[in-house]
Coordinates of C-alpha atoms and ligand atoms in Angstrom, one line a residue:
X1 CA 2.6 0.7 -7.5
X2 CA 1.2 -1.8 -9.8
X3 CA 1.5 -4.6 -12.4
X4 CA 3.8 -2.6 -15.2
X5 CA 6.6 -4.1 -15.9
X6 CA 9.0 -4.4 -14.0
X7 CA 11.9 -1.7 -14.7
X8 CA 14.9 -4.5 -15.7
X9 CA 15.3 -6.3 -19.1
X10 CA 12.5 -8.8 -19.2
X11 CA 15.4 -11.7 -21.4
X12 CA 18.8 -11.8 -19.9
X13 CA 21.5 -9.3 -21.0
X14 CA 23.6 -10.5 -23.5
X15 CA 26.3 -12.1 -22.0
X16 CA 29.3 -9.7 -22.0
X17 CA 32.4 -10.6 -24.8
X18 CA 34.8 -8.4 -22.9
X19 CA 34.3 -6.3 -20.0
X20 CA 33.1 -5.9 -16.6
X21 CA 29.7 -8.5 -16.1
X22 CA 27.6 -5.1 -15.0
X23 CA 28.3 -2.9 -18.5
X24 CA 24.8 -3.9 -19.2
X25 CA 23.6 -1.7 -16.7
X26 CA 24.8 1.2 -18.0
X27 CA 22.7 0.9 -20.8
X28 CA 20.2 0.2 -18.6
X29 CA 20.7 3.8 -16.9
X30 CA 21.1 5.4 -20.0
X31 CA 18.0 4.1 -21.3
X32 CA 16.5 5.5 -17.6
X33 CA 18.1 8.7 -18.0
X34 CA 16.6 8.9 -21.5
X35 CA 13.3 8.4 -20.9
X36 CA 12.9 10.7 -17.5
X37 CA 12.9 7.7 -15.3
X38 CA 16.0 8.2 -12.8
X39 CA 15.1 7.6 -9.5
X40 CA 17.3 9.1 -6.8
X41 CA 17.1 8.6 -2.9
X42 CA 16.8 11.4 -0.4
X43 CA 17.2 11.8 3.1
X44 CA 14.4 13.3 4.4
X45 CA 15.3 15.8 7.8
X46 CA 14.2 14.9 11.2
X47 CA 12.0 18.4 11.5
X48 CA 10.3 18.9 8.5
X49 CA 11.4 21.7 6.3
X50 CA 8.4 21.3 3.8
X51 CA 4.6 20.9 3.9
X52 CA 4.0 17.4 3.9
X53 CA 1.5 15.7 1.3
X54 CA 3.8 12.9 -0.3
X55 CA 4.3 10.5 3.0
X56 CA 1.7 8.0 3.7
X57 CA 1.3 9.1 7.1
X58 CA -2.8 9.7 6.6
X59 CA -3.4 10.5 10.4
X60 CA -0.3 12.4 10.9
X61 CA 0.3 10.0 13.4
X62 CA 4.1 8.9 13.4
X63 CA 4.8 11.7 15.8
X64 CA 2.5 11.7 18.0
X65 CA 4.4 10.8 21.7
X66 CA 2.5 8.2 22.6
X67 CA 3.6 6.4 19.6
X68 CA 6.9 7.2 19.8
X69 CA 6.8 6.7 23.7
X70 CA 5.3 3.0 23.2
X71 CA 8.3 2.3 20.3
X72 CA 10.8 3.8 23.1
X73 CA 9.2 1.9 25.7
X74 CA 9.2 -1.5 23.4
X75 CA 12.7 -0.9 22.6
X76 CA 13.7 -0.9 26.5
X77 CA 11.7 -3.7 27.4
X78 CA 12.3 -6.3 24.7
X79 CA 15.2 -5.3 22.7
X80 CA 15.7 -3.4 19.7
X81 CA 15.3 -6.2 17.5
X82 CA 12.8 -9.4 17.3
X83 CA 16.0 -11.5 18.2
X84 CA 14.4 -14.3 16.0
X85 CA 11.4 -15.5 13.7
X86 CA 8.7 -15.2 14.9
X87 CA 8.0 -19.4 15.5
X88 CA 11.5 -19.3 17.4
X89 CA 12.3 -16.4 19.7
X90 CA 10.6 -13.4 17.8
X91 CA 7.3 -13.4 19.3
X92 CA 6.5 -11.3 22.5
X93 CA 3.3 -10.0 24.3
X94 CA 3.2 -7.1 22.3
X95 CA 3.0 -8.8 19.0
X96 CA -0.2 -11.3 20.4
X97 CA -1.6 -8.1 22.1
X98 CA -1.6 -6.1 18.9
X99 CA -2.7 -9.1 16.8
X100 CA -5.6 -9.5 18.9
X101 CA -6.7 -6.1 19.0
X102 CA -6.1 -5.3 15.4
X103 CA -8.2 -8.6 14.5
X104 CA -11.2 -7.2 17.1
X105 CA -10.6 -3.6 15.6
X106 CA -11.3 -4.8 11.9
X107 CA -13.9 -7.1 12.6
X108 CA -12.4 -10.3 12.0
X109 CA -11.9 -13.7 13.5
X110 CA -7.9 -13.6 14.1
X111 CA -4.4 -11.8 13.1
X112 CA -0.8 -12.3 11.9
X113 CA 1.2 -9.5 12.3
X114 CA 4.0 -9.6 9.7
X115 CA 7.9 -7.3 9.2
X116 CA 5.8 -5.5 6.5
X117 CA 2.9 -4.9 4.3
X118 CA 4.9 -6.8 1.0
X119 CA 6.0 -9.5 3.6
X120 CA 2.3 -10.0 4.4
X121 CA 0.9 -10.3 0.5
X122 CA 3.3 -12.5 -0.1
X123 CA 2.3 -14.7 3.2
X124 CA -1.3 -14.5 2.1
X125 CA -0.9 -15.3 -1.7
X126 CA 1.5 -17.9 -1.6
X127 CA 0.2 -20.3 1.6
X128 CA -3.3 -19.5 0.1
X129 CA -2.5 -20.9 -3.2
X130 CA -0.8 -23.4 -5.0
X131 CA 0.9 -25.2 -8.4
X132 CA -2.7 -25.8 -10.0
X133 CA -4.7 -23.2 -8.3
X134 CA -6.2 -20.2 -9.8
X135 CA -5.1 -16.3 -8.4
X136 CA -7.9 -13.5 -10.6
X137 CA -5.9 -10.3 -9.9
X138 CA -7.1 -7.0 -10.8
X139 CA -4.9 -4.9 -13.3
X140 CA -3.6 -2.2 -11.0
X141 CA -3.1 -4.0 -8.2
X142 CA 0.3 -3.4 -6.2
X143 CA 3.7 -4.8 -6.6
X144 CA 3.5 -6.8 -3.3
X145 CA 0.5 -8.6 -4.9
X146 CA 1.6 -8.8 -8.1
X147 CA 4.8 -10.8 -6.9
X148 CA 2.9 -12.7 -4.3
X149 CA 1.2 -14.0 -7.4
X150 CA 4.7 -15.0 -9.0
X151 CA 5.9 -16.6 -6.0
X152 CA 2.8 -18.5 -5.5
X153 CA 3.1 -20.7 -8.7
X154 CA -0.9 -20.4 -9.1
X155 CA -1.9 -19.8 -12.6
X156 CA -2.4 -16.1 -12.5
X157 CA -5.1 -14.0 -15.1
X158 CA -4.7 -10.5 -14.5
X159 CA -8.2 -8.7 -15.2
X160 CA -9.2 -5.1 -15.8
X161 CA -9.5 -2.8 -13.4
X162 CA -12.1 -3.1 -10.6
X163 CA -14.4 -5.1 -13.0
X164 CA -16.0 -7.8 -10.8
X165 CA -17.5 -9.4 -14.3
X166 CA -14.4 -10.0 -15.6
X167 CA -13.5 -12.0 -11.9
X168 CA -16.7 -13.6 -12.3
X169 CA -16.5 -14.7 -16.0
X170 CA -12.6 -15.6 -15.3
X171 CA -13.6 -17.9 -11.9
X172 CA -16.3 -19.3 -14.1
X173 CA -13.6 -20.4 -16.5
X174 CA -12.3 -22.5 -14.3
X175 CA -14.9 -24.6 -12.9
X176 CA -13.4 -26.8 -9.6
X177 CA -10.2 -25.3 -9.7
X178 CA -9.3 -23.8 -6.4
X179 CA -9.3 -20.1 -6.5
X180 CA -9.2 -16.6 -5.0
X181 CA -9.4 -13.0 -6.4
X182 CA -7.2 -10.6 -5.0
X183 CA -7.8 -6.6 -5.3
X184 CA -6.4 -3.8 -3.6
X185 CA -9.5 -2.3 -1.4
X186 CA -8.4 1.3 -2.7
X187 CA -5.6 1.6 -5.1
X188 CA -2.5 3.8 -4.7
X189 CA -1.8 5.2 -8.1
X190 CA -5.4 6.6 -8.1
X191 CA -7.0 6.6 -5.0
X192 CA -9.9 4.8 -6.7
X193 CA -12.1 2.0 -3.8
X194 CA -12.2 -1.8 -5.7
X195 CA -16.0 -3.0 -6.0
X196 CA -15.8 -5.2 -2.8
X197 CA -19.6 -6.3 -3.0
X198 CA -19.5 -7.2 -6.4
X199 CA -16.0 -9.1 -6.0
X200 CA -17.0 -10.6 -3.1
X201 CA -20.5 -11.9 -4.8
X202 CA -18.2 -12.8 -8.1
X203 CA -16.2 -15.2 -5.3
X204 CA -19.0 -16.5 -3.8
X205 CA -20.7 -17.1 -7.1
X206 CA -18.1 -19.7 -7.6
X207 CA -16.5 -20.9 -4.3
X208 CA -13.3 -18.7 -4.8
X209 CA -11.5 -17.1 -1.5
X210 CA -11.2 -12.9 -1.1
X211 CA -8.2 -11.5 -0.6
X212 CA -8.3 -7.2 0.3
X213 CA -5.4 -5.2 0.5
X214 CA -6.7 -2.5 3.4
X215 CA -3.0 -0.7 3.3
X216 CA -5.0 2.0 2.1
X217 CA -8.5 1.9 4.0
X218 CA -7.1 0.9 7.4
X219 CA -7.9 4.1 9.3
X220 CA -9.4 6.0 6.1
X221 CA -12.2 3.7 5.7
X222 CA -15.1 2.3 7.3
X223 CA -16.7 3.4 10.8
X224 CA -14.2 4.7 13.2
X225 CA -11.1 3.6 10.3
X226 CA -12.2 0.1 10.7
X227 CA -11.0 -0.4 6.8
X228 CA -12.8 -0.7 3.3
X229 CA -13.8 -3.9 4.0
X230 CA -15.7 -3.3 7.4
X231 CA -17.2 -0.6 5.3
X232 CA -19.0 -2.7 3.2
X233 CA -20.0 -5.4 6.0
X234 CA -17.5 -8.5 4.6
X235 CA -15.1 -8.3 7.9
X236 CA -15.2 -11.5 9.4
X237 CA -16.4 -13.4 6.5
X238 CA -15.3 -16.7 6.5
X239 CA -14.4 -16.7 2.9
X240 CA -12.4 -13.2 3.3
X241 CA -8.9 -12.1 4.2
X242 CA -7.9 -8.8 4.9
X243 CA -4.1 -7.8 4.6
X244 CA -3.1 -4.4 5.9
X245 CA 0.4 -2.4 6.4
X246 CA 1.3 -0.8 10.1
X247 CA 3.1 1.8 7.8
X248 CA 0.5 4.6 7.3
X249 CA -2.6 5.3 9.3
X250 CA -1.0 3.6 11.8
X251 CA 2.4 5.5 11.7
X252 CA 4.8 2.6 12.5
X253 CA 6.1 -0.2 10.4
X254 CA 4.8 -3.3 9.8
X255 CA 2.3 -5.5 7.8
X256 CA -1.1 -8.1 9.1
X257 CA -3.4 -10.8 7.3
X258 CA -6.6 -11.0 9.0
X259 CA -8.9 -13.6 8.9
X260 CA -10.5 -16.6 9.8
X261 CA -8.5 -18.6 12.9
X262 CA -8.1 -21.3 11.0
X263 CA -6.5 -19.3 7.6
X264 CA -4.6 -17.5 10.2
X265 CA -3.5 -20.8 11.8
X266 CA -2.6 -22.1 8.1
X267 CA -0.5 -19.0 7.5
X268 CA 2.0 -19.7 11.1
X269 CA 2.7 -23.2 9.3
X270 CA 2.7 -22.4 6.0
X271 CA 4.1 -19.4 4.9
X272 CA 7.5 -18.6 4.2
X273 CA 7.7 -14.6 5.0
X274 CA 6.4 -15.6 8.2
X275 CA 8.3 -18.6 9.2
X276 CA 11.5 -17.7 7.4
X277 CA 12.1 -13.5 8.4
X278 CA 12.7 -12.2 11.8
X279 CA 9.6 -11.5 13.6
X280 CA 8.3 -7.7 13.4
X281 CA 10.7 -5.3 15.7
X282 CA 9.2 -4.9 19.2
X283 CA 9.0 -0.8 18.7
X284 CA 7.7 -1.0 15.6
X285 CA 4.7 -3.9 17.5
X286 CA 4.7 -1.0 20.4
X287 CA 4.1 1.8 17.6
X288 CA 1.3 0.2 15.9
X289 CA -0.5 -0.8 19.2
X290 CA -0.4 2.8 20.2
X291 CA -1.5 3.8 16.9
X292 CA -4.5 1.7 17.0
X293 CA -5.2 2.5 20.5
X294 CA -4.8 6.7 19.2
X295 CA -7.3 5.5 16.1
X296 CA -10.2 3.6 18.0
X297 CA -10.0 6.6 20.9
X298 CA -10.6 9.3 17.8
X299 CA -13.2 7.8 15.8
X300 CA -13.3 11.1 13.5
X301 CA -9.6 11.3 12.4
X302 CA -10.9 8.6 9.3
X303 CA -13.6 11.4 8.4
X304 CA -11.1 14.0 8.2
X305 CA -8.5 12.6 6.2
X306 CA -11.3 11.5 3.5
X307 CA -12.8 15.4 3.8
X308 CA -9.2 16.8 3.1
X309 CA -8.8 14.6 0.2
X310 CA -12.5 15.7 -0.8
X311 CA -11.5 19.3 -0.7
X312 CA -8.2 18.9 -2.4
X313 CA -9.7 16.9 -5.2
X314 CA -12.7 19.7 -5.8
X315 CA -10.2 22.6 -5.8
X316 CA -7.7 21.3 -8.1
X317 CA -10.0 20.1 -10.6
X318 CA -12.3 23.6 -10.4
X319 CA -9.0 25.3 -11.6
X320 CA -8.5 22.7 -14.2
X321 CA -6.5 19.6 -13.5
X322 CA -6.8 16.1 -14.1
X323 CA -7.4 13.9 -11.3
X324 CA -10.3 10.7 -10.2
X325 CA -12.7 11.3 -7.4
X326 CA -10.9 10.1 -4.3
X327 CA -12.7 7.0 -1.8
X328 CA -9.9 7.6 0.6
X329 CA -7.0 9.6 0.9
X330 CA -4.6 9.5 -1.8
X331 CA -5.4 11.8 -4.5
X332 CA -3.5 11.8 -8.1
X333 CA -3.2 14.2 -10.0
X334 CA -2.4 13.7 -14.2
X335 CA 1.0 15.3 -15.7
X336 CA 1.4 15.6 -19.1
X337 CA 5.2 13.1 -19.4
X338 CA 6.9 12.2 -16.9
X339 CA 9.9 14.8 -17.5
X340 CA 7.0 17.3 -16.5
X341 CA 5.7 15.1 -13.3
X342 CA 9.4 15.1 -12.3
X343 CA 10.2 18.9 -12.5
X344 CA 6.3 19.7 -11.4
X345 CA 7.2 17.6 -8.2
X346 CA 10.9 19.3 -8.1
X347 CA 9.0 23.0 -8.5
X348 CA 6.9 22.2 -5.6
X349 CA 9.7 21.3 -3.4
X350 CA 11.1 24.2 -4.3
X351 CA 8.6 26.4 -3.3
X352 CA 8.0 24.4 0.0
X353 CA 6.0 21.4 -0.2
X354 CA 6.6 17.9 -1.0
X355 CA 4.2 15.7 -3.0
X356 CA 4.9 12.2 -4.4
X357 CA 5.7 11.4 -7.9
X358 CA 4.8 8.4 -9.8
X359 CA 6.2 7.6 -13.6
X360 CA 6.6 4.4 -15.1
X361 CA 7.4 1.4 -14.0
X362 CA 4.4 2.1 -10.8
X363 CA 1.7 3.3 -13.0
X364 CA -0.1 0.7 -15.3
X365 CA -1.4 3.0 -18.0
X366 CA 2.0 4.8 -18.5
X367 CA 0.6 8.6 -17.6
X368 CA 2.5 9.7 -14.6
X369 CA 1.0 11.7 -11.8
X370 CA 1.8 14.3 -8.6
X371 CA 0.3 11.9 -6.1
X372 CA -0.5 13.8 -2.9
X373 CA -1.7 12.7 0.5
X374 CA -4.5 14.5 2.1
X375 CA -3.5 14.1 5.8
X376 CA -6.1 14.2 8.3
X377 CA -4.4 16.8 10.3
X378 CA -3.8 19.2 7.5
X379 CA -5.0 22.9 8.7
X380 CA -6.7 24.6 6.0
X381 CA -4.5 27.4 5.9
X382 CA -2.1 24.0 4.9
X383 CA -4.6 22.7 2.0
X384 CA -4.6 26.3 0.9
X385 CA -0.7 26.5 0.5
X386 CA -1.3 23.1 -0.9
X387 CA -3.3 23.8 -3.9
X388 CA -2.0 27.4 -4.5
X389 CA 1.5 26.0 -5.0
X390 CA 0.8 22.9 -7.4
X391 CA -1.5 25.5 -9.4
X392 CA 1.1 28.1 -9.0
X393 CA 3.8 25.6 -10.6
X394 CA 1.2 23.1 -13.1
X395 CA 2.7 22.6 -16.3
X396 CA -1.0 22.5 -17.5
X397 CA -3.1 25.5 -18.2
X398 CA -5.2 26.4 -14.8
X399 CA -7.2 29.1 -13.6
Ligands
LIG401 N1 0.1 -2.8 -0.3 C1 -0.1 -1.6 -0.7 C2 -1.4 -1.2 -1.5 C3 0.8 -0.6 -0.5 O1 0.6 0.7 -0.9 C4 2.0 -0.9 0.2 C5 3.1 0.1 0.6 N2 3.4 1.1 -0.3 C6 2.2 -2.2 0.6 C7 1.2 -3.2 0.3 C8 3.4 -2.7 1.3 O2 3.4 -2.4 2.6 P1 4.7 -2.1 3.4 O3 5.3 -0.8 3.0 O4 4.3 -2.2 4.8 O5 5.7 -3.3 3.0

């Protein structure tokens, strides 16, 4: 999901003559309905009836029964819930245990482990910026970043895509103003790694902070899953910060900032998803722990899920499709509208496997895409169904 507008009037309805306050969003659902962009919710079964390639479960892990032990176990032992933020009654051994190990896992100084992913942008953008500072954020960076920006009040320019000139030319703008640069490390509507050298060197170049979104490289990147920006040897910098969801490789819930103690430090006093929102659930702290236990134990699960999403890539764009080079494991695949995404998604269901779909609003170049996640414990006879089913079903010519 990206900057694109977001998928509400941008003024304020007309205030209604007559009539019910909400008859504005009717239009609103007509205009959805219109243009192919209905979203509906559904459940998904406990057993899986369909081949899997849509969740962001990269490892495959959220099943596994020592992760669903240690969430069992958590419950038991502290509760179902936090009880509490985490500054009051929400902390427990299993949230400093999984902080500390996630920290030495990735490489960096210390950890803040966060209800989610979005809760912990938001942390990282708002308590690291202010009224008068500078945020350079890349074009297709995601939601959570794009309204940590909005919350934080910073002057925001939004630059093109993984261009570390354009940070460097937009930082030298703004001589002495304090500043950071924010990127996704790979991003989800393509799959495509951000230039973390060159960012990092455009920061440096001008005293400006480095913020990473890992949701996608944690456990997919880097030696061992150790996360895009371990990869390219910036972990543990003292001008970098690292924010990561528990929601994918890991297969629990949950969201980090990593980074130096006293950033870290800054973020328990200073920001408000942390200080204000019940502290992460203790299974969901037990899932992740196990998770990254299960990761640093299999040091060539990271391998796999990148050589699936290699293989997936090669084959589907041999027969004919559309799709960028994956650096991790999401791989997206171009429809022609997104009335054709929708039914090419809904004719893969159909025939037994489940893909993502992503139209407008989450896309920031309007062209919708089947976005499909190469798990790393896919068989091949699985990657085979895979691509012989979105072939089988691709409004585009293949072969
Ligand atoms: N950042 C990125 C790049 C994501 O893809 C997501 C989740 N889709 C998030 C942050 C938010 O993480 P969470 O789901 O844990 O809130």
């Amino acid at each position: 999901m990206s900057q694109a507008p977001p998928d509400r009037p941008l003024a304020a309805p007309p205030a209604p003559a007559l009539g019910s306050p909400f008859d504005w969003i009717d239009a609103e659902a007509r205009r959805r309905a219109a243009a192919g962009l209905v979203r509906t919710l559904r459940p998904r079964p406990a057993v899986p009836e369909l081949l899997d390639l849509a969740s962001n479960d990269y490892l495959g892990l959220t099943h596994h029964p020592d992760i669903t032990a240690a969430a069992a176990g958590a419950a038991r032992r502290w509760g179902a819930g936090a009880t509490g933020s985490r500054l009051v009654t929400g902390t427990t051994e299993l949230h400093a245990e999984l902080e500390r190990e996630l920290a030495a896992f990735c490489g960096f100084e210390a950890a803040l482990v966060f209800s989610s992913g979005y809760a912990a942008n938001l942390a990282a953008l708002t308590a690291l910026s202010a009224r008068g500072s500078l945020i350079v954020s890349d074009a297709g960076n995601h939601a959570s970043i794009v309204d940590g920006c909005r919350l934080s009040r910073a002057e925001t320019a939004v630059v093109p895509h993984a261009d570390p000139d354009a940070v460097a030319k937009t930082l030298g703008a703004h001589p002495g103003r304090q500043a950071l640069a924010v990127s996704d490390s790979v991003f989800s509507v393509d799959g495509d790694a951000a230039p973390l050298t060159g960012l990092a060197a455009a920061c440096r170049a001008h005293g400006a902070a480095l913020v990473v979104d890992d949701a996608h490289g944690l456990g997919v990147l880097g030696e061992g899953g150790r996360g895009a920006l371990h990869a390219a040897g910036l972990a543990g910098d003292p001008d970098v910060v690292a924010t990561l969801t528990l929601s994918k490789s890991l297969g629990s819930q949950g969201g980090a900032v990593l980074g130096p103690a006293r950033v870290i430090e800054h973020l328990v006093n200073a920001a408000r998803t942390f200080i204000f929102d019940t502290g992460l659930a203790p299974a969901a702290a037990g899932a992740a722990l196990a998770g990254l236990r299960l990761l640093r134990g299999e040091p060539g699960l990271a391998g796999r899920a990148r050589a699936v999403a290699a293989t997936l890539h090669a084959r589907l764009t041999a027969a004919g499709l559309t799709a960028v080079r994956p650096d991790a494991a999401v791989v997206s695949v171009r429809a022609p509208s997104p009335e054709q995404a929708v039914k090419w998604a809904a004719d893969c269901r159909a025939e037994g496997l489940a893909v993502g779909c992503f139209r407008p609003p989450s896309v920031p170049d309007g062209i919708s895409r089947l976005r499909l996640t190469a798990r790393a414990d896919l068989t091949e006879s699985q990657v085979d169904q895979a691509v012989a089913t979105i072939l089988r079903t691709s409004p585009v010519a293949v072969s």
